[in-house]
XYZ file of C-alpha atoms in Angstrom:
635
model
C 15.930 23.625 -16.418
C 13.830 23.178 -13.227
C 13.751 19.715 -11.742
C 10.490 17.890 -12.352
C 8.491 17.295 -9.174
C 8.454 13.692 -8.047
C 5.107 11.944 -8.236
C 3.807 10.690 -4.889
C 1.453 7.767 -4.454
C -0.515 6.320 -1.542
C -2.013 2.990 -2.584
C -5.387 3.378 -0.848
C -5.854 6.835 -2.344
C -4.892 5.629 -5.823
C -7.365 2.756 -5.580
C -10.148 5.159 -4.542
C -9.317 7.288 -7.605
C -9.485 4.238 -9.883
C -13.065 3.601 -8.771
C -14.165 7.239 -8.541
C -14.847 7.031 -4.799
C -12.473 9.739 -3.564
C -14.947 12.635 -4.073
C -17.565 10.598 -2.171
C -15.203 10.040 0.773
C -14.203 13.714 0.743
C -17.857 14.727 0.996
C -18.466 12.334 3.906
C -15.458 13.824 5.718
C -16.659 17.396 5.128
C -20.175 16.627 6.300
C -18.868 14.881 9.414
C -16.698 17.923 10.207
C -19.844 20.043 9.935
C -21.688 17.774 12.391
C -24.118 16.211 9.891
C -26.155 13.093 10.654
C -25.847 10.069 8.300
C -28.978 7.926 7.966
C -28.598 6.270 4.560
C -25.071 4.878 4.418
C -25.952 1.305 3.430
C -26.998 2.471 -0.028
C -23.509 3.943 -0.487
C -21.784 0.907 1.052
C -23.484 -1.426 -1.433
C -22.719 0.574 -4.578
C -20.872 -1.282 -7.326
C -17.805 0.970 -7.201
C -17.456 0.707 -3.414
C -17.705 -3.096 -3.503
C -15.148 -3.440 -6.307
C -12.877 -0.961 -4.509
C -13.136 -3.165 -1.412
C -12.080 -6.169 -3.509
C -9.124 -4.161 -4.813
C -8.010 -3.123 -1.315
C -8.368 -6.609 0.147
C -6.453 -8.395 -2.604
C -3.520 -6.007 -2.005
C -3.253 -7.469 1.504
C -1.295 -10.718 1.870
C -3.727 -11.894 4.537
C -6.456 -12.149 1.898
C -5.089 -15.581 0.982
C -5.668 -16.874 4.530
C -8.824 -18.977 4.556
C -11.627 -18.748 7.107
C -13.926 -21.549 8.238
C -15.248 -21.985 4.672
C -11.719 -22.648 3.294
C -12.047 -19.875 0.703
C -9.747 -16.944 -0.021
C -9.650 -13.884 -2.265
C -8.916 -16.002 -5.377
C -12.383 -17.551 -5.059
C -13.905 -14.076 -5.325
C -11.514 -12.840 -8.015
C -12.502 -15.610 -10.436
C -16.166 -14.494 -10.393
C -17.481 -11.774 -12.671
C -17.730 -8.296 -11.091
C -21.508 -8.409 -11.527
C -21.622 -11.659 -9.566
C -19.377 -10.261 -6.818
C -21.634 -7.212 -6.413
C -24.782 -9.374 -6.514
C -23.419 -11.777 -3.882
C -22.390 -9.001 -1.479
C -25.783 -7.324 -1.758
C -27.601 -10.629 -1.249
C -25.483 -11.617 1.785
C -26.152 -8.247 3.447
C -29.781 -7.573 2.502
C -31.153 -10.532 0.528
C -31.945 -12.949 3.353
C -35.208 -12.652 5.295
C -33.179 -12.977 8.505
C -30.811 -10.164 7.560
C -27.026 -10.367 7.443
C -25.636 -13.478 9.127
C -21.822 -13.737 9.029
C -20.303 -17.195 8.909
C -18.351 -18.474 11.933
C -15.001 -16.789 12.554
C -11.986 -19.110 12.715
C -10.141 -18.752 16.025
C -6.365 -19.040 15.849
C -4.116 -18.568 18.870
C -0.930 -16.640 18.105
C 1.998 -17.193 20.516
C 3.205 -14.106 22.419
C 6.790 -13.555 23.638
C 5.727 -14.021 27.290
C 4.518 -17.559 26.597
C 0.833 -16.649 26.450
C -1.269 -16.541 23.288
C -3.220 -13.815 21.508
C -6.613 -14.959 20.156
C -6.999 -14.038 16.500
C -10.343 -14.216 14.718
C -10.240 -14.857 10.955
C -13.591 -14.102 9.262
C -14.589 -15.824 6.022
C -13.499 -13.987 2.886
C -17.006 -12.760 1.921
C -17.464 -11.357 5.422
C -14.069 -9.650 5.158
C -15.155 -8.083 1.870
C -18.312 -6.761 3.526
C -16.313 -5.388 6.458
C -13.990 -3.606 4.017
C -16.998 -2.058 2.247
C -18.242 -0.713 5.587
C -14.806 0.480 6.730
C -14.253 2.510 3.540
C -17.432 4.503 4.149
C -17.193 4.811 7.939
C -13.523 5.798 8.083
C -13.805 9.342 6.618
C -16.745 10.059 8.930
C -14.792 8.888 11.983
C -11.490 10.496 10.941
C -13.189 13.895 10.976
C -13.940 13.406 14.673
C -10.992 11.390 16.001
C -8.492 12.958 18.398
C -5.115 14.218 17.199
C -3.538 12.326 20.125
C -4.455 8.936 18.634
C -1.897 7.378 16.270
C -2.705 3.678 15.819
C -4.427 2.106 12.782
C -5.249 5.434 11.182
C -4.306 6.823 7.755
C -1.183 9.020 7.696
C -0.289 8.171 11.308
C 2.361 5.824 12.615
C 4.544 4.694 15.507
C 7.040 7.376 14.469
C 4.479 10.109 15.090
C 3.539 8.635 18.470
C 7.204 8.464 19.493
C 7.847 12.036 18.377
C 4.955 13.241 20.521
C 6.266 11.176 23.453
C 9.777 12.650 23.123
C 8.289 16.151 22.947
C 6.333 15.598 26.173
C 9.422 14.418 28.013
C 12.156 16.632 26.597
C 10.506 19.924 25.676
C 7.504 20.048 28.008
C 9.267 18.415 31.000
C 6.333 16.116 31.784
C 8.398 13.505 33.582
C 5.703 11.495 35.363
C 4.321 8.890 32.962
C 1.277 6.768 33.781
C 1.455 3.432 31.962
C -2.088 2.109 31.540
C -3.073 -1.436 30.663
C -6.687 -2.364 29.902
C -7.375 -6.031 30.638
C -8.059 -7.879 27.364
C -9.335 -4.761 25.630
C -10.342 -6.346 22.304
C -12.044 -9.251 24.099
C -14.031 -7.036 26.482
C -15.397 -4.147 24.405
C -18.984 -3.519 25.513
C -21.255 -3.876 22.477
C -24.049 -1.613 23.750
C -21.602 1.137 24.609
C -19.950 0.849 21.178
C -23.315 1.173 19.399
C -24.070 4.354 21.369
C -20.657 5.784 20.472
C -21.196 5.052 16.763
C -24.627 6.702 16.978
C -23.119 9.750 18.753
C -20.683 10.171 15.858
C -23.632 10.800 13.567
C -23.685 7.310 12.019
C -27.421 6.765 12.541
C -28.240 4.349 9.730
C -30.202 1.655 11.570
C -29.537 -0.953 8.896
C -25.771 -0.357 9.179
C -25.961 -0.494 12.988
C -27.737 -3.847 12.671
C -25.018 -5.219 10.353
C -22.245 -4.074 12.735
C -24.042 -5.788 15.625
C -24.139 -9.015 13.615
C -20.403 -8.686 12.849
C -19.646 -8.320 16.564
C -21.790 -11.335 17.434
C -20.476 -13.601 14.663
C -20.029 -17.182 15.978
C -16.448 -18.136 16.818
C -15.221 -21.593 15.755
C -12.707 -22.687 18.397
C -9.622 -24.832 17.591
C -11.313 -27.859 19.206
C -14.274 -27.538 16.814
C -16.751 -26.077 19.303
C -18.633 -22.851 18.573
C -19.306 -19.917 20.907
C -21.358 -16.741 20.495
C -19.562 -13.678 21.926
C -21.511 -11.192 24.039
C -18.639 -8.675 24.163
C -15.394 -7.833 22.382
C -14.327 -7.244 18.785
C -12.469 -10.079 17.005
C -8.788 -9.281 16.461
C -8.190 -10.076 12.811
C -11.405 -8.521 11.547
C -10.859 -5.713 9.044
C -13.232 -3.361 10.838
C -11.985 -4.144 14.384
C -9.209 -1.475 14.557
C -11.679 1.215 13.471
C -14.211 0.091 16.088
C -11.471 0.044 18.748
C -10.556 3.635 17.921
C -14.234 4.623 18.155
C -14.416 3.114 21.656
C -11.280 4.870 22.916
C -11.894 8.165 21.125
C -14.223 9.092 23.977
C -11.332 8.561 26.410
C -9.062 10.764 24.278
C -11.630 13.558 24.212
C -12.307 13.379 27.945
C -8.615 13.560 28.868
C -8.090 16.452 26.450
C -11.024 18.305 28.040
C -9.346 18.120 31.460
C -6.371 20.241 30.430
C -5.218 20.349 26.797
C -8.589 21.540 25.397
C -10.084 22.798 28.634
C -12.645 25.579 27.959
C -10.531 28.008 30.006
C -7.543 27.462 27.689
C -9.632 27.506 24.517
C -11.529 30.699 25.432
C -8.301 32.569 26.106
C -6.418 31.192 23.121
C -5.494 33.099 19.997
C -4.007 32.363 16.593
C -0.294 33.047 16.097
C 1.952 32.926 13.055
C 4.837 30.469 13.585
C 7.040 30.448 10.491
C 4.779 29.608 7.551
C 2.115 28.031 9.746
C -0.707 29.442 11.819
C -1.142 27.851 15.255
C -3.744 28.282 17.989
C -1.857 29.386 21.113
C -3.477 28.418 24.434
C -0.523 29.337 26.693
C -2.334 32.264 28.357
C -5.178 29.956 29.366
C -2.722 27.359 30.694
C -1.070 29.981 32.927
C -4.439 30.749 34.478
C -5.272 27.057 34.895
C -2.010 26.376 36.763
C -3.306 28.589 39.572
C -6.275 26.241 40.047
C -6.509 22.686 41.379
C -6.888 21.181 37.876
C -4.732 18.187 36.961
C -2.288 18.793 34.104
C -2.373 15.754 31.804
C -1.694 14.840 28.179
C -2.374 11.539 26.400
C -0.560 9.690 23.611
C -2.456 6.633 22.383
C -1.629 3.917 19.878
C -4.652 1.569 19.578
C -5.315 0.244 23.117
C -1.799 1.134 24.326
C -1.707 4.615 25.833
C 0.372 6.775 28.154
C -0.640 9.848 30.139
C 1.989 12.479 30.951
C 1.906 14.667 34.094
C 4.187 17.333 35.541
C 4.387 16.123 39.152
C 3.675 13.050 41.232
C 0.580 14.451 42.912
C -1.085 15.128 39.567
C -0.056 11.669 38.351
C -1.595 9.917 41.378
C -4.870 11.809 41.052
C -4.961 11.294 37.283
C -4.317 7.551 37.555
C -7.223 7.134 39.956
C -9.576 9.390 37.988
C -8.852 7.784 34.588
C -9.153 4.230 35.992
C -12.575 5.046 37.460
C -13.698 6.792 34.265
C -12.731 3.800 32.096
C -14.623 1.433 34.394
C -17.755 3.584 34.606
C -17.984 4.974 31.096
C -16.368 2.292 28.889
C -17.241 -0.746 31.061
C -13.613 -1.879 30.873
C -11.198 -2.862 33.623
C -7.729 -1.381 34.118
C -5.131 -3.907 35.265
C -3.847 -2.698 38.684
C -0.721 -4.880 38.395
C 0.397 -3.504 35.019
C -0.751 0.103 35.477
C 1.937 2.171 37.169
C 3.416 5.649 37.517
C 7.018 6.069 36.342
C 9.316 8.985 37.114
C 11.418 8.927 33.939
C 14.200 10.875 35.636
C 14.861 7.731 37.690
C 13.466 4.769 35.745
C 12.595 3.692 32.219
C 9.031 3.823 30.923
C 8.066 1.332 28.204
C 5.928 2.233 25.187
C 5.514 0.540 21.786
C 8.572 -1.684 22.286
C 10.872 1.136 23.433
C 12.099 1.925 26.944
C 12.473 5.651 27.528
C 13.891 7.898 30.214
C 15.431 11.369 30.486
C 19.021 12.234 31.446
C 20.427 15.580 32.668
C 22.216 17.402 29.869
C 23.376 21.048 29.820
C 21.039 22.186 32.600
C 18.054 20.448 31.023
C 16.800 16.922 30.381
C 17.275 14.950 27.158
C 15.502 11.763 26.093
C 17.413 8.482 26.173
C 15.693 5.453 24.659
C 16.545 1.798 23.965
C 14.814 -1.278 22.653
C 12.916 -2.563 25.693
C 14.471 -5.611 27.367
C 11.774 -8.106 26.421
C 11.810 -7.125 22.733
C 15.604 -7.011 22.720
C 15.849 -10.601 23.908
C 13.163 -11.743 21.470
C 14.863 -10.133 18.455
C 18.255 -11.479 19.559
C 16.908 -15.030 19.752
C 15.249 -14.771 16.344
C 18.395 -13.509 14.612
C 20.672 -16.030 16.321
C 18.372 -18.888 15.279
C 18.251 -17.590 11.706
C 22.048 -17.231 11.680
C 22.306 -20.923 12.584
C 20.099 -21.795 9.606
C 22.480 -19.965 7.246
C 25.094 -22.596 8.129
C 22.573 -25.464 8.160
C 19.550 -24.512 6.011
C 16.063 -25.830 6.718
C 14.843 -28.721 4.604
C 14.225 -27.665 1.011
C 16.006 -24.329 1.382
C 19.345 -23.048 0.149
C 21.830 -20.947 2.158
C 20.941 -18.050 -0.172
C 17.272 -18.286 0.872
C 18.236 -18.245 4.547
C 20.535 -15.226 4.055
C 17.733 -13.305 2.356
C 15.359 -14.131 5.209
C 18.024 -13.062 7.731
C 18.494 -9.773 5.847
C 14.754 -9.075 5.819
C 14.681 -9.604 9.590
C 17.608 -7.183 10.032
C 15.858 -4.510 7.955
C 12.638 -4.993 9.921
C 14.407 -4.475 13.259
C 16.393 -1.479 12.036
C 13.442 0.245 10.366
C 11.245 -0.017 13.453
C 13.708 0.555 16.286
C 15.869 3.224 14.644
C 13.740 5.766 16.528
C 15.556 4.744 19.742
C 18.360 7.177 20.586
C 20.617 4.282 21.628
C 19.731 1.927 18.774
C 23.374 1.492 17.685
C 24.385 0.378 21.202
C 21.578 -2.172 21.379
C 22.229 -3.520 17.894
C 25.971 -3.935 18.566
C 25.102 -6.362 21.366
C 22.938 -8.427 18.995
C 25.513 -8.166 16.190
C 28.307 -9.551 18.351
C 26.304 -12.669 19.242
C 25.134 -13.184 15.651
C 28.696 -12.924 14.312
C 29.957 -15.376 16.939
C 27.376 -17.930 15.790
C 28.136 -17.368 12.093
C 31.919 -17.539 12.588
C 31.753 -20.748 14.627
C 29.251 -22.558 12.450
C 30.826 -21.603 9.125
C 34.281 -22.699 10.264
C 35.578 -25.714 8.323
C 38.815 -27.668 8.169
C 39.862 -25.659 5.103
C 39.068 -22.297 6.721
C 36.142 -20.068 7.596
C 33.473 -19.670 4.901
C 32.555 -16.249 6.296
C 34.515 -13.722 4.223
C 34.749 -9.924 3.955
C 34.426 -9.801 0.154
C 32.750 -12.057 -2.310
C 29.793 -10.506 -4.077
C 28.125 -7.445 -5.485
C 25.595 -5.127 -3.922
C 22.477 -3.613 -5.409
C 22.193 0.172 -5.519
C 19.939 0.186 -2.455
C 22.361 -2.039 -0.553
C 25.253 0.244 -1.464
C 23.374 3.289 -0.201
C 22.562 1.611 3.089
C 25.539 -0.631 3.852
C 28.144 0.293 1.228
C 30.409 2.147 3.702
C 30.221 -0.506 6.409
C 33.224 -2.695 7.198
C 30.911 -5.165 8.980
C 29.368 -6.598 5.791
C 30.145 -10.293 5.339
C 29.576 -12.927 2.640
C 29.351 -16.688 2.673
C 32.011 -17.980 0.325
C 30.534 -18.752 -3.097
C 27.257 -16.882 -2.493
C 26.725 -13.513 -4.166
C 24.561 -12.042 -1.414
C 25.830 -9.864 1.468
C 24.835 -10.584 5.052
C 23.533 -7.290 6.409
C 25.220 -6.047 9.592
C 22.535 -5.205 12.149
C 24.987 -2.998 14.062
C 25.379 -0.608 11.116
C 22.470 1.650 12.011
C 22.095 5.262 13.034
C 19.384 6.770 15.207
C 16.593 8.520 13.292
C 14.983 11.590 14.820
C 11.215 10.909 14.702
C 9.199 13.391 12.683
C 5.888 14.848 13.816
C 2.736 14.272 11.811
C 2.113 17.252 9.573
C -1.209 18.714 10.662
C -2.067 19.735 7.087
C -1.872 16.142 5.778
C -5.323 14.590 5.331
C -6.537 11.828 3.027
C -9.968 13.393 2.647
C -9.230 16.930 1.473
C -7.627 17.973 -1.822
C -5.134 20.232 -0.011
C -4.201 17.541 2.516
C -3.700 14.881 -0.169
C -1.461 17.128 -2.270
C 1.276 16.814 0.372
C 1.426 13.018 0.168
C -0.187 12.010 -3.121
C -0.233 13.082 -6.773
C -3.624 12.797 -8.464
C -4.044 10.699 -11.593
C -3.239 12.653 -14.758
C -5.503 10.476 -16.895
C -8.654 11.109 -18.899
C -11.362 10.693 -16.226
C -14.027 10.228 -18.914
C -12.227 7.190 -20.370
C -11.482 5.796 -16.892
C -15.146 6.087 -15.907
C -16.157 4.364 -19.131
C -13.663 1.580 -18.478
C -15.187 0.989 -15.019
C -18.703 0.824 -16.407
C -17.997 -1.685 -19.216
C -19.744 -4.973 -18.473
C -17.499 -7.935 -17.777
C -18.690 -10.011 -20.795
C -17.798 -13.242 -19.018
C -14.506 -12.002 -17.589
C -13.534 -12.150 -13.921
C -13.416 -9.414 -11.280
C -9.636 -9.807 -11.292
C -9.624 -9.134 -15.036
C -11.695 -5.942 -14.714
C -9.634 -4.661 -11.791
C -6.341 -5.382 -13.563
C -7.644 -3.622 -16.676
C -7.981 -0.399 -14.669
C -4.479 -0.838 -13.248
C -3.091 -1.330 -16.754
C -4.828 1.805 -17.998
C -2.994 3.732 -15.276
C 0.330 1.918 -15.810
C 0.190 2.598 -19.568
C -0.718 6.251 -18.811
C -3.936 5.852 -20.761
C -2.087 4.970 -23.982
C -2.112 2.043 -26.396
C 0.721 -0.423 -25.753
C 1.353 -0.753 -29.539
C 1.160 2.747 -31.009
C 1.472 4.931 -27.893
C -1.583 7.024 -28.733
C -3.886 8.112 -25.896
C -7.262 6.379 -25.734
C -10.161 8.794 -26.223
C -13.033 6.403 -25.545
C -13.313 3.269 -23.411
C -15.019 1.427 -26.292
C -11.752 1.694 -28.279
C -9.815 -0.332 -25.667
C -9.090 -4.017 -26.112
C -7.642 -5.920 -23.179
C -5.405 -8.547 -24.803
C -4.290 -11.693 -22.970
C -0.650 -12.309 -23.928
C -1.018 -16.044 -23.326
C -4.569 -17.124 -24.256
C -6.718 -19.056 -21.798
C -6.584 -22.025 -24.178
C -2.799 -22.171 -23.728
C -3.011 -21.936 -19.944
C -2.988 -18.142 -19.622
C -4.708 -16.534 -16.631
C -6.698 -13.326 -16.382
C -3.969 -11.618 -14.393
C -2.249 -8.238 -14.627
C 1.073 -9.741 -15.778
C -0.657 -11.536 -18.661
C -2.589 -8.515 -19.967
C -1.975 -5.439 -22.106
C -4.270 -2.715 -23.475
C -4.338 -1.989 -27.196
C -6.516 0.046 -29.566
C -9.278 -2.051 -31.181
C -8.113 -1.134 -34.702
C -5.043 -3.319 -34.165
C -7.050 -6.400 -33.158
C -7.136 -7.847 -36.735
C -3.315 -8.008 -36.645
C -3.535 -10.428 -33.709
C -5.988 -12.825 -35.315
C -5.163 -16.266 -36.753
C -5.368 -15.386 -40.442
C -3.456 -15.928 -43.683
C -0.295 -13.872 -44.204
C -1.605 -11.970 -47.235
C -4.630 -10.673 -45.311
C -2.505 -9.777 -42.275
C 0.050 -7.979 -44.454
C -2.662 -6.047 -46.245
C -4.192 -5.048 -42.887
C -0.793 -3.836 -41.692
C -0.346 -1.758 -44.846
C -3.824 -0.278 -44.492
C -3.045 0.721 -40.884
C 0.326 2.151 -42.008
C 2.020 0.072 -39.343
C 5.616 1.066 -38.637
C 8.467 -1.415 -38.210
C 8.529 -0.759 -34.468
C 4.789 -1.377 -34.155
C 5.050 -4.630 -36.131
C 7.807 -5.840 -33.806
C 5.436 -5.360 -30.863
C 2.602 -7.072 -32.758
C 4.791 -10.062 -33.622
C 5.952 -10.334 -30.044
C 2.326 -10.602 -28.903
C 1.544 -13.085 -31.695
C 4.420 -15.334 -30.698
C 3.322 -15.309 -27.045
C -0.146 -16.310 -28.243
C 1.287 -19.196 -30.299
C 0.693 -17.517 -33.644
C 3.225 -17.121 -36.475
C 4.841 -13.726 -36.966
C 3.667 -11.499 -39.807
C 6.305 -11.448 -42.558
């Protein structure tokens, strides 16, 4: 019997399906690819489904519970009815005679490893909701036009893809001169006028939307000392829309660098399609051979947000490219390149740093192979964090148990391993950290009766067995049934390239990463359109999630719902008994079973059960719900 294909799920895509917005986003992407102009996007941004989808996406983010200057978070929106949420968003954006006026952004300084701080701007929760509404509509339009050499803060792209491209440049293409660029305070110095022109050039020519984005950029900033300032440049780090705006700014840089060599008209005109395995690729090698006979500079870019590297074949090209790109950034983007931090590195002799890794190439079998480590600064930072956490396992913080500290330590280990496993020498680096951590644990858990750090003493979950089950470095604290993960037990992972066919905004591209809902779309649409009847936005959103989780079937009888009007959303613990309108406290049942859950005399309830031909199994489920609701079971 053939093995059933595994269902795939990307949360953002699933949420868009819940609210019927995926076809809309797909159409925006297609039109943007075709070069269309968009002049009426605000109408789409302020639709009910887009606003409620924005609420759904924001509440899935842990940062939604961080308050802005108004001391409100996502719970304050979730308790309102969906109609009120939609009405408030529309009024905030278009209802005032002065137009949209965001509330002051709360400034919070985040410490950096070098002792400096990174300014973070936290907008108020209603302003974050509005930014999410805008981002959802703008993103497919921008994604259709963004460069393939950009990997940061974009769907289906990651650090792994950026590192794979970097390794390819160094090892397979032999581009060993790397220019490390640093833009001075990029997020704080983005030129607003230039950004508006770039948005307009992308075809986003809705003047009302442009006005709202301008107001977002110029939102007052409430400083830690209580003073308020109005920014005349920059995008606030911490704003939901800021990463998208940053990519819009630097997309022009990506395109310009690509036009110099990678997508130079000479190479494109002489290119042709070739079949490579099962894929068809556009081969520009003939054009490149012609270009090498000219004085053109050979250059390739890999960018992750505002952190980017340019790769050249020789030092002369690198020197000319560094000067040309620095001047272009200053003239075209109105930004300044830091001369102290911008440098050219010959990776055959020295390490180049990128995204927390230090990378060089070593001679191997008459060619060069990539060698990469955790960069020194990050290595020291991670070592200090783990050593400090190891100390707290022996002497827990106030109000915490050793078990809590071990779990926190383990989460830190997994975080380091999952991110830095792309380094070819990750095991060497982690052994250094492991040795110091084990020294601290051994010394601090030593007592007069012996060391509390033991080799055996607990059980592992299935996931722990798969990851650490064969390791002899696993340790336990005596009496605690939780292993301490060994950071040194890690193997290098070869980074995988982004699959060019993957795309969130085409049916073919989604099929590779996501399985569409196999639910009755008619019932789902009806469920979305049902008025709240006094219930909260959280209630209505959770109702849709439950419909998907229950596969569109009644929780009592297992029959598929055929009409949204047949669905009853039952609170397991009633509001009167302290129950909340939350996903965990809800279940969907067919309305014909509602009389069985009412407070009525036993004879009537029994007669109702007989009339419905309720099975023993169904009655067990009914009685379970009745008991949770504080009602007596039906005999």
